[in-house]
mmCIF file of C-alpha atoms and ligand atoms in Angstrom:
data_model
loop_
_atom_site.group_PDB
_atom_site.id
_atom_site.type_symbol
_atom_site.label_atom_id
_atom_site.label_comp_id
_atom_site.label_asym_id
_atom_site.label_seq_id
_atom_site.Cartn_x
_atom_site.Cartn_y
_atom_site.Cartn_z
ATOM 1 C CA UNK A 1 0.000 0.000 0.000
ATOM 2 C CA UNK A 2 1.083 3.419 -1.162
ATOM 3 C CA UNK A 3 0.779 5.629 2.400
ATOM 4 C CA UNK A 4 1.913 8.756 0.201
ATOM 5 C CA UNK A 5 -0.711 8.383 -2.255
ATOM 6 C CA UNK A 6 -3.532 7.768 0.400
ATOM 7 C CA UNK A 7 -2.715 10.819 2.439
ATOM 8 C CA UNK A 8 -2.396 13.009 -0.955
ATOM 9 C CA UNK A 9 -6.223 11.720 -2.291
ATOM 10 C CA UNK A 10 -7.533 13.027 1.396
ATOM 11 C CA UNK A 11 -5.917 16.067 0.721
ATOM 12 C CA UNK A 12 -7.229 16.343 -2.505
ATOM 13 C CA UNK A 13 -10.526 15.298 -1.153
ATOM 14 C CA UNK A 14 -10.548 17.555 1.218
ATOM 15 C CA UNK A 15 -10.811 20.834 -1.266
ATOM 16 C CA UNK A 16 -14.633 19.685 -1.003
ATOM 17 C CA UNK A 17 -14.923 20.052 2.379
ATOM 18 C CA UNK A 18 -18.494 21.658 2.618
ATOM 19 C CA UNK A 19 -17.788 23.519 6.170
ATOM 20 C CA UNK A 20 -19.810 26.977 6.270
ATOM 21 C CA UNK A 21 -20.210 26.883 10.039
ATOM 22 C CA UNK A 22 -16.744 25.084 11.518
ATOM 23 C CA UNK A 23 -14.530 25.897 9.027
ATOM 24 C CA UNK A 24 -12.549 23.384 9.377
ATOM 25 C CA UNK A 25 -12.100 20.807 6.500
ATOM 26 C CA UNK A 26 -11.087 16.917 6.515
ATOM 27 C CA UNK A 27 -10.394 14.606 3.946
ATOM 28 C CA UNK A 28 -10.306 10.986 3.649
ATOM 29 C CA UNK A 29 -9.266 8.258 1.563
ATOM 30 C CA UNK A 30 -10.301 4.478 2.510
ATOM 31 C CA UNK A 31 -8.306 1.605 0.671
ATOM 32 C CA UNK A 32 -10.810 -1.223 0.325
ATOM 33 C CA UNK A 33 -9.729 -5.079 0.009
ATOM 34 C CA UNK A 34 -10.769 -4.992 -4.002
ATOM 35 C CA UNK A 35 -7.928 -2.815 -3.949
ATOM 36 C CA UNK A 36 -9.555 0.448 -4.756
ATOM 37 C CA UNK A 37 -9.737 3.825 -2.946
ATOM 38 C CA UNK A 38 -12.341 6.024 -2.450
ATOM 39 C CA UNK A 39 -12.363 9.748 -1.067
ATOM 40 C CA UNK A 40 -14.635 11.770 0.647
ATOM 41 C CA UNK A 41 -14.568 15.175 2.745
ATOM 42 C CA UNK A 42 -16.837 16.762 5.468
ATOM 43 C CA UNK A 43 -20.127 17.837 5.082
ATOM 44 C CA UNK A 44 -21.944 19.971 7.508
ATOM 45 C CA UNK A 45 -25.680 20.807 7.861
ATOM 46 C CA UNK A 46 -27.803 24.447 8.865
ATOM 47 C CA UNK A 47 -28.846 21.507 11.567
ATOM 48 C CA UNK A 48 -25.441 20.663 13.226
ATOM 49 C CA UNK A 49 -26.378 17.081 14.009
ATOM 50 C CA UNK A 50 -26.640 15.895 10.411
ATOM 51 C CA UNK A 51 -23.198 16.910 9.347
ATOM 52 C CA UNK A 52 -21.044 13.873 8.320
ATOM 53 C CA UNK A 53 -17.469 13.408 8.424
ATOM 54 C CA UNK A 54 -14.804 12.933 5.860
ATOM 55 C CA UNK A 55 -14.022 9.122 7.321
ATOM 56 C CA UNK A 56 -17.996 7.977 6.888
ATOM 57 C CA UNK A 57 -18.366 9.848 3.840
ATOM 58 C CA UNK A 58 -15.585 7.526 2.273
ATOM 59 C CA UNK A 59 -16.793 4.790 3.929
ATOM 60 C CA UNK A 60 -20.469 5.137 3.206
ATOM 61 C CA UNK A 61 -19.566 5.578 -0.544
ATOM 62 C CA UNK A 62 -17.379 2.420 -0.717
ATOM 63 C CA UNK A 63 -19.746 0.445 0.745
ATOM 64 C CA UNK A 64 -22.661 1.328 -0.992
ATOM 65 C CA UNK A 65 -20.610 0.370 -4.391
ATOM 66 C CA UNK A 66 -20.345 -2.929 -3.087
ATOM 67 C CA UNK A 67 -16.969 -2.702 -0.995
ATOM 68 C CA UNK A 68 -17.436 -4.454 2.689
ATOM 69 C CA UNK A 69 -13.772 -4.934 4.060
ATOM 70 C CA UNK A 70 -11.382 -1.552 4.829
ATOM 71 C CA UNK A 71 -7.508 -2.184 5.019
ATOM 72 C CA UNK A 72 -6.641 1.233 5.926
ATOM 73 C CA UNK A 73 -7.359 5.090 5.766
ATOM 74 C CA UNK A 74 -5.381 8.260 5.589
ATOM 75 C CA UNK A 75 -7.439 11.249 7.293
ATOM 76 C CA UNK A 76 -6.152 14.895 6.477
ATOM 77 C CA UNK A 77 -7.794 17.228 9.163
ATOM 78 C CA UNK A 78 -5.873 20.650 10.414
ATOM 79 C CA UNK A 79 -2.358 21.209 8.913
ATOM 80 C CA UNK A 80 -0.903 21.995 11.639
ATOM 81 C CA UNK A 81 -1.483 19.546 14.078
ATOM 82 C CA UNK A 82 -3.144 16.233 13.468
ATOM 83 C CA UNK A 83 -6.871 15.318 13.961
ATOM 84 C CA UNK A 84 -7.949 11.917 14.840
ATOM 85 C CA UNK A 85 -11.089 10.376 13.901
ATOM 86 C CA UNK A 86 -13.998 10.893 15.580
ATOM 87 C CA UNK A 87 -15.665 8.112 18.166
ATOM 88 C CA UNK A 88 -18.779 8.080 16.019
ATOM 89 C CA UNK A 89 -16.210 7.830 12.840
ATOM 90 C CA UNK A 90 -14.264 4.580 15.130
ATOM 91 C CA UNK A 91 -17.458 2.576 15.411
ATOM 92 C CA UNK A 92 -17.979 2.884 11.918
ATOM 93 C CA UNK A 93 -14.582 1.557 11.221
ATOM 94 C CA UNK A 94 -15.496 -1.563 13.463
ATOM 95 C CA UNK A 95 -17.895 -2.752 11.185
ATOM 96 C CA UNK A 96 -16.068 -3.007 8.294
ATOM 97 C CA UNK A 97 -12.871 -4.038 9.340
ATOM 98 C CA UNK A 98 -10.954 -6.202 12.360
ATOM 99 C CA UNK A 99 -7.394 -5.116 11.428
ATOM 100 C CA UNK A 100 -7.042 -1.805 9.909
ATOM 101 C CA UNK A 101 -4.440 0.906 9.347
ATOM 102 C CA UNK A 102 -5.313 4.327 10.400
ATOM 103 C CA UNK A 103 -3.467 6.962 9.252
ATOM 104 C CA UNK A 104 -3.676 10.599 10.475
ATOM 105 C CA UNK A 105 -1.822 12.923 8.501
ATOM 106 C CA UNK A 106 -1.004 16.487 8.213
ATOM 107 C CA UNK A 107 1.192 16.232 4.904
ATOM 108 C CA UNK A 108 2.564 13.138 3.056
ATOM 109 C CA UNK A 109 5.884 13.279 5.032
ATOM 110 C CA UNK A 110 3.857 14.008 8.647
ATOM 111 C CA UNK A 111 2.213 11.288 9.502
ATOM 112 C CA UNK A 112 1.420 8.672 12.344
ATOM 113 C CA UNK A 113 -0.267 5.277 11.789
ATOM 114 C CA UNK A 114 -2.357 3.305 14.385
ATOM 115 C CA UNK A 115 -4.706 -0.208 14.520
ATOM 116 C CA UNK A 116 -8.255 -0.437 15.378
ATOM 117 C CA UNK A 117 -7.516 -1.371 18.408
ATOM 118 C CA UNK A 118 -5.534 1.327 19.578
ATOM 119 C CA UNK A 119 -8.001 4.268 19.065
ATOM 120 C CA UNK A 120 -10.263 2.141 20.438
ATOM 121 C CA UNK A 121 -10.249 -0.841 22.800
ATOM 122 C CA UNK A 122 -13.231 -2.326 24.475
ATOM 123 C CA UNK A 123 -14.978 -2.061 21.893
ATOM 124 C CA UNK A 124 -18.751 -3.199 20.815
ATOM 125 C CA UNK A 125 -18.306 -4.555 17.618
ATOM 126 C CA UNK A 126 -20.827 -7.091 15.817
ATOM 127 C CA UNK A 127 -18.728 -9.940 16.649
ATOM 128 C CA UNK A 128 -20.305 -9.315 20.036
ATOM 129 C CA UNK A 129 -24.054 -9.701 18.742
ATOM 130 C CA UNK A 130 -23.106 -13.216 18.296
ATOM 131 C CA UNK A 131 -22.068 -14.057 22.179
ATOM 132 C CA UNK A 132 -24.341 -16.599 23.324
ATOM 133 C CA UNK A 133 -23.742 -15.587 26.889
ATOM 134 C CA UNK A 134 -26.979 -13.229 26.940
ATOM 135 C CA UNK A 135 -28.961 -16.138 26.117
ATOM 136 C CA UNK A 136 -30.072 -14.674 22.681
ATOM 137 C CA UNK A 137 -31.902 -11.378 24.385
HETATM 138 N N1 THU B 201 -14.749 16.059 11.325
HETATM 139 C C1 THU B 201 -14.435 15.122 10.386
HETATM 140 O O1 THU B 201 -14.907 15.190 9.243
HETATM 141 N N2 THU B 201 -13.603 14.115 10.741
HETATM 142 C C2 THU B 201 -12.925 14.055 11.910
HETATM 143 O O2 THU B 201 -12.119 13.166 12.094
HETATM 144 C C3 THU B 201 -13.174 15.075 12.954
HETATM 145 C C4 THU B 201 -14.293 15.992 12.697
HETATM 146 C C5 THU B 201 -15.565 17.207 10.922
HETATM 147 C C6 THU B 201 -16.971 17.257 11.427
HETATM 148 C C7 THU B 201 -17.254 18.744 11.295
HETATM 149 O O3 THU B 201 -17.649 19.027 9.972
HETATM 150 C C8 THU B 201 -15.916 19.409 11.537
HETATM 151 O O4 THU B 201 -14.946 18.389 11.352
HETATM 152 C C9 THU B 201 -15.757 20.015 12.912
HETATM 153 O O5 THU B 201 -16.111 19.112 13.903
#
């Protein structure tokens, strides 16, 4: 996997950023297991709550062509320092992948990379619909 080219398509991607009221644009690019990428940026909403980030925007898009496992993602947020996904962004990332690179980026040559389950452990993930110790409730 080219890390370079990842972290350039979320900068690229995140030009779009639609941010009127934070100002503050993010990019992503998710590399799927068919081996293609997809991008997307921010979007906000007049009513806060229905924004969507960069990371689901990618994701949402890959999946609904079809794509179902992630191998990793490059997320561009400030320049300066880096911004990590958000926790609503981490779930996401649960259900469509076990082992995962995440990269957080503020330029191709600043970057840091994590797993799943370092941004976040304990987690609920659908494996755990499938524990038989609730007795099926
Ligand atoms: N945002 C993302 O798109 N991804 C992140 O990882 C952090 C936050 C967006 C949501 C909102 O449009 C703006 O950044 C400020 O919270």
């Amino acid at each position: 996997m080219d890390k370079k080219e990842l972290i350039n398509m979320a900068i690229e991607a995140r030009k779009n950023a639609y941010v009127p009221y934070s100002n503050f644009p993010v990019g992503a690019a998710v590399l799927m297991d068919s081996g293609k990428i997809y991008t997307g940026c921010n979007v906000e909403s007049a009513s806060y709550g229905a924004t969507n980030c960069a990371e689901r925007t990618a994701i949402f898009k890959a999946v609904s062509e079809g794509e179902r496992k992630i191998l990793a993602i490059a997320i561009v947020g400030d320049l300066n320092s880096i911004t990590f996904p958000c926790g609503i962004c981490r779930q996401v990332f649960l259900e469509f992948a076990r082992e995962m690179k995440i990269i957080v980026a503020t330029s191709e040559t600043n970057y840091k990379e994590y797993t799943l389950d370092e941004i976040i452990p304990f987690s609920f993930a659908p494996s755990d619909l499938n524990d038989s110790s609730n007795g099926g409730k």
